N, CA, C and O of each residue as an XYZ file, in Angstrom:
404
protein
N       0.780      5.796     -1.362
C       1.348      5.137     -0.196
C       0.944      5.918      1.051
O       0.663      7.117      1.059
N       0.949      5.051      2.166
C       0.016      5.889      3.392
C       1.766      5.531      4.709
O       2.482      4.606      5.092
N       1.638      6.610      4.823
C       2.506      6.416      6.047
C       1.942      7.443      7.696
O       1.438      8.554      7.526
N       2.102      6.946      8.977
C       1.657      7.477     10.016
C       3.165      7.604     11.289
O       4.209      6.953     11.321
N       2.753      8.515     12.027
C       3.760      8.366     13.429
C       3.097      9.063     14.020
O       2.301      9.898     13.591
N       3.474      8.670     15.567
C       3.069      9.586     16.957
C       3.586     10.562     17.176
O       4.614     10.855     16.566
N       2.981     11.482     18.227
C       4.061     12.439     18.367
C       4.826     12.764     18.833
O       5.223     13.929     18.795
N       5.688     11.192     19.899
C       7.418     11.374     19.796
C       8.278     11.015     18.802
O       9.506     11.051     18.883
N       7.450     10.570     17.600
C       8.440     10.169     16.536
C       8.144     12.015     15.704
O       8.970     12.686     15.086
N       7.277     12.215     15.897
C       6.948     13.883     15.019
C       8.002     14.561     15.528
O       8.900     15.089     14.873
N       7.825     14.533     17.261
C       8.819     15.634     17.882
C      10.535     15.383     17.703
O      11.374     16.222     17.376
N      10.705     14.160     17.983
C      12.532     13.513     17.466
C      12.668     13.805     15.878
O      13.797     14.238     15.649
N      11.964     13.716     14.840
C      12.227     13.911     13.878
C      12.451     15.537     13.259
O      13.207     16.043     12.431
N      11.278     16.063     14.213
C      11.283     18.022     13.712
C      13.162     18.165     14.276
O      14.045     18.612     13.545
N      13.332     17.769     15.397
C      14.506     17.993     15.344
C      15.587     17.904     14.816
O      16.641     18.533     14.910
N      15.140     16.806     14.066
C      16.311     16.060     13.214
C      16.378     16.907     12.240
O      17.492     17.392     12.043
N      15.205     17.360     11.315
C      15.075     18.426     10.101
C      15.928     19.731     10.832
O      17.012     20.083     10.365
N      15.511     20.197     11.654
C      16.026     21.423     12.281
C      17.636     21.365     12.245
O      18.290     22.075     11.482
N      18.190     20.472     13.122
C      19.926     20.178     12.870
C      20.493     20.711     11.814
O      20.121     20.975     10.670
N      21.824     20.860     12.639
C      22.915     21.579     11.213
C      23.403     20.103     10.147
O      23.811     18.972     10.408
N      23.072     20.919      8.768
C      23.323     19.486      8.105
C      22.340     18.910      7.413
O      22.544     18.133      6.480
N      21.025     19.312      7.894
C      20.126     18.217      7.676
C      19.251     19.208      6.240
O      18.551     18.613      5.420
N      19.461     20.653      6.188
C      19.099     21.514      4.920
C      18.884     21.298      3.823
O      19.884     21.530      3.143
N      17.746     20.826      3.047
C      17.204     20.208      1.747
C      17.026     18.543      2.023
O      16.584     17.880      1.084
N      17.289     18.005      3.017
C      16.950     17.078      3.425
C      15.606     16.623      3.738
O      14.798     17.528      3.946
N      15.030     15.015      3.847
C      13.614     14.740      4.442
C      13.873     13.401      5.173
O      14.975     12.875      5.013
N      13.089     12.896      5.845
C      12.911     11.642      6.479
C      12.243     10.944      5.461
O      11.275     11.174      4.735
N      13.219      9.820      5.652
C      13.032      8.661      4.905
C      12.818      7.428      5.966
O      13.549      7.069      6.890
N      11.598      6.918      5.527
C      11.867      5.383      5.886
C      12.367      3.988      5.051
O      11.935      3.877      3.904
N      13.276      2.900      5.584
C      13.560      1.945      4.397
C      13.581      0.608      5.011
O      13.517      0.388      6.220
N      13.659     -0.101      4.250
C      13.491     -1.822      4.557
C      15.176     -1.891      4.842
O      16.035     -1.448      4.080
N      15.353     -2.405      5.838
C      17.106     -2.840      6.660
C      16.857     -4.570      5.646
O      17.190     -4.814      4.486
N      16.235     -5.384      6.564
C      16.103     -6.813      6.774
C      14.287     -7.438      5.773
O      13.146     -7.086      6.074
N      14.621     -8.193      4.870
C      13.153     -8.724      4.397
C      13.346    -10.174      4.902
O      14.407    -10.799      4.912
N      12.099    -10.610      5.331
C      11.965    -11.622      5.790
C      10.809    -12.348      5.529
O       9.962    -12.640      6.374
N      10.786    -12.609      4.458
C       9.248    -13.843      3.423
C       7.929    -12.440      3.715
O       7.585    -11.557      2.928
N       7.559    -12.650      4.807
C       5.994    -12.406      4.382
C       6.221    -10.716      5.745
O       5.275    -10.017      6.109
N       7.324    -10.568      6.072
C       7.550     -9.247      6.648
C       9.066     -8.680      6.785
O      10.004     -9.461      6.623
N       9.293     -7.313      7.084
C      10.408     -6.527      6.747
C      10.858     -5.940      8.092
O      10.026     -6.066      8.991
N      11.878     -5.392      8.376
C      11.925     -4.621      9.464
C      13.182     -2.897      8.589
O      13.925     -2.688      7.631
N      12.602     -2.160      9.828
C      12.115     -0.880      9.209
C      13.388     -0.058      9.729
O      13.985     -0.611     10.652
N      13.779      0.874      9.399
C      14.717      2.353     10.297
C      13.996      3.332      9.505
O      13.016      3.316      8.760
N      15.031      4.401     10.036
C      14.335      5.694      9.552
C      15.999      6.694      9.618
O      16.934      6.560     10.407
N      15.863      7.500      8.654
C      17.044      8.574      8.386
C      16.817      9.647      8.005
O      15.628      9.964      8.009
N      17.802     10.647      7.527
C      17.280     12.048      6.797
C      18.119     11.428      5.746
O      19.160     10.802      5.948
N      17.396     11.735      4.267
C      17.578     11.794      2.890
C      17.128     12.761      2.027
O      16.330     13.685      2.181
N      17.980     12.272      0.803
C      16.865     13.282     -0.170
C      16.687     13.107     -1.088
O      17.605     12.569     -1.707
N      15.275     13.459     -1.916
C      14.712     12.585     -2.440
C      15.404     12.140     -4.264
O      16.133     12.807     -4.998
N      14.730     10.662     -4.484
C      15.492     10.374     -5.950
C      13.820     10.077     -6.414
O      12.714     10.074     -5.873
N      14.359      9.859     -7.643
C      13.292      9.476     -8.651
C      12.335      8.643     -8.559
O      11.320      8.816     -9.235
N      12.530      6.989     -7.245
C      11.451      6.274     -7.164
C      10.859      6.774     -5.993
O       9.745      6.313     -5.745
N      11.354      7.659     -5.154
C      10.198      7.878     -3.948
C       9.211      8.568     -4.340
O       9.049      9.097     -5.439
N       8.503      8.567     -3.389
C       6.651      9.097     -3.170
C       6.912      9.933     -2.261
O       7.602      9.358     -1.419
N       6.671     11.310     -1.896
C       6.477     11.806     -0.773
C       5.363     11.892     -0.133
O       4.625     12.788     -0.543
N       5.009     11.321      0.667
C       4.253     11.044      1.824
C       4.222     12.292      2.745
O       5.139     12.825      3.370
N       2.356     12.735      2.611
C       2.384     13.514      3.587
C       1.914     12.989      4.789
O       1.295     11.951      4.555
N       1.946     13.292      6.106
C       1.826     12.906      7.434
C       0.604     14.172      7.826
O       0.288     15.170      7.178
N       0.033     13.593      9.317
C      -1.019     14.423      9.892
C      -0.019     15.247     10.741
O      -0.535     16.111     11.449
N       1.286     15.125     10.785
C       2.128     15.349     12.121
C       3.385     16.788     11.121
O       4.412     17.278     11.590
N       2.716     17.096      9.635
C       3.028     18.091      9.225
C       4.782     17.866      9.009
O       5.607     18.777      9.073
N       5.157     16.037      8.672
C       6.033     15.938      8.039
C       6.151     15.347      7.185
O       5.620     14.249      7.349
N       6.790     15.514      5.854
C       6.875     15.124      5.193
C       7.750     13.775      4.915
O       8.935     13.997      5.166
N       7.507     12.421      4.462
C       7.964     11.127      4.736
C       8.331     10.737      3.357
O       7.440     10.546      2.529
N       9.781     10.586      3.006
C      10.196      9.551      1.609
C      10.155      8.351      1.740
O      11.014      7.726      2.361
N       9.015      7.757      1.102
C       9.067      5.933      0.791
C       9.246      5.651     -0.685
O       8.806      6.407     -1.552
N       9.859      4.618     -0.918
C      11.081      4.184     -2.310
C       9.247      3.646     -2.570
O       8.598      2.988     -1.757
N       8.748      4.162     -3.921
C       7.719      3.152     -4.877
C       7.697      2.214     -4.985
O       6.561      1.750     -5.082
N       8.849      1.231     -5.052
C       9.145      0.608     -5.910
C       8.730     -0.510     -3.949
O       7.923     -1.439     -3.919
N       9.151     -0.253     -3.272
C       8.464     -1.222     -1.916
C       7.364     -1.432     -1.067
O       7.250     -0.914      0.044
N       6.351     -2.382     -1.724
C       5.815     -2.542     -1.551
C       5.297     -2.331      0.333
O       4.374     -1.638      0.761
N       6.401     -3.315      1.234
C       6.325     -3.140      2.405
C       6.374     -2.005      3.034
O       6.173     -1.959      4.248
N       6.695     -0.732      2.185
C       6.673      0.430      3.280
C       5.251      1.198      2.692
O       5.140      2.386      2.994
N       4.541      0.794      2.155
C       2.699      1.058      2.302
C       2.037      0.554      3.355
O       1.728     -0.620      3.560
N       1.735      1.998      4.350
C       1.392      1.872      5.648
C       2.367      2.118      6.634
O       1.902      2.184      7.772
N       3.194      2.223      6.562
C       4.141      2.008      7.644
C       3.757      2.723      9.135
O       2.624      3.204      9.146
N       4.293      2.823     10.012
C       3.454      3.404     11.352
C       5.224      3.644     12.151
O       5.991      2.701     12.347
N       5.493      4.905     12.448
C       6.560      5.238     12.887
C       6.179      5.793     14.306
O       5.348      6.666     14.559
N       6.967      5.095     15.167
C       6.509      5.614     16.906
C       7.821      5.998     17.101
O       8.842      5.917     16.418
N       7.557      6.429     18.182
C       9.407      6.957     19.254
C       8.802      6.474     20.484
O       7.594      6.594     20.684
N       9.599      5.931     21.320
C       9.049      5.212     22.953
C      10.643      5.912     23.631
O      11.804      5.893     23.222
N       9.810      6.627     25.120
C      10.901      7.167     25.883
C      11.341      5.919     26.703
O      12.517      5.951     27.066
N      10.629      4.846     27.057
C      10.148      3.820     28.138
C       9.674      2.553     27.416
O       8.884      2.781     26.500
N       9.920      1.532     27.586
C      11.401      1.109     28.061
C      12.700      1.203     27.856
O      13.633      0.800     28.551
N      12.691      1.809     26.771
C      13.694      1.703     26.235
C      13.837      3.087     24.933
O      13.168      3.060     23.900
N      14.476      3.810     25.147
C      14.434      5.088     23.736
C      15.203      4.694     22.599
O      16.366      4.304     22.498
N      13.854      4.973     21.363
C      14.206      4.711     20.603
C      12.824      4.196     19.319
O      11.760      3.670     19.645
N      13.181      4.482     18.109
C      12.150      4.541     17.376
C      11.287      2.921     17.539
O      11.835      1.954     18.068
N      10.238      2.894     17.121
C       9.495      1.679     16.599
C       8.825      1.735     15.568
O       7.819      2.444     15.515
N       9.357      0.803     14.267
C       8.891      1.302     13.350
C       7.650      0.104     12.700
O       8.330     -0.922     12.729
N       6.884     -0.132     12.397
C       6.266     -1.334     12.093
C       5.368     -1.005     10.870
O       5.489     -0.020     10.141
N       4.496     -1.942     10.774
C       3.132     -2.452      9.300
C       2.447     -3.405      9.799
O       2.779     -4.590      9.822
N       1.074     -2.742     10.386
C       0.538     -3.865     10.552
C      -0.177     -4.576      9.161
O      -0.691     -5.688      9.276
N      -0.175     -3.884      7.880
C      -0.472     -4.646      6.730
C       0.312     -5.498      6.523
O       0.030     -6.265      5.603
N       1.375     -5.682      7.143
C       2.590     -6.640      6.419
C       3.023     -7.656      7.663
O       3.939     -8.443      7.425
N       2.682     -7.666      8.390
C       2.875     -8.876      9.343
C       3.414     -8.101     10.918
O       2.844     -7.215     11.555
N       4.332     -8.609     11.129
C       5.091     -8.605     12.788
C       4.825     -7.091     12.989
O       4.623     -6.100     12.287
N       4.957     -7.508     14.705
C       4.638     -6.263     15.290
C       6.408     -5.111     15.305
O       7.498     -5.356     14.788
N       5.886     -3.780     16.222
C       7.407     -2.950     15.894
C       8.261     -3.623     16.575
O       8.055     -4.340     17.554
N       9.627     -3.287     15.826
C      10.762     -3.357     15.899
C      11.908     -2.407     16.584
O      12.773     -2.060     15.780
N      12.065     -1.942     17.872
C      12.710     -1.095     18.498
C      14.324     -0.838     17.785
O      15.134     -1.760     17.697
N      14.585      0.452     17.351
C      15.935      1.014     17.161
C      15.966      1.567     18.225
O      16.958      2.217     18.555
């Protein structure tokens, strides 16, 4: 499984690992909403179970996607300060463009 992000989603997330709390933890991405021929996306700290893949990143984090979903192969994780803050998570293998949290 291939997963990517920029580097305000790299930099919001190192922080997130860093936080009190977050210790043996990883970022996970998961399907919220499926919708026929596309999904929409969030992102959390988890840790890992038996069907994820860990996904390494160019951005030197490590990413849990569930095997077993198809739609999160590829996924593309942004952070936007403008217009609006807040992640965008999308696939362009899988249809619609991102989805702002």
């Amino acid at each position: 499984m291939k997963c990517k992000m920029n580097r305000n989603a790299a930099k919001v997330l190192k922080g997130w690992l860093e936080s009190d709390g977050a210790e043996g933890k990883m970022v996970r991405v998961y399907v919220t909403e499926m919708h026929g021929n596309h999904a929409h996306y969030d992102v959390m700290l988890d840790t890992p179970t038996e069907h994820d893949e860990i996904v390494k990143t160019d951005k030197d984090i490590d990413v849990l996607l569930d095997a077993r979903e198809d739609f999160l192969d590829g996924v593309w994780i942004q952070y936007f300060f403008v217009p609006q803050e807040g992640f965008a998570i999308s696939n362009k293998s899988k249809g619609l463009p991102p989805q702002h949290h």
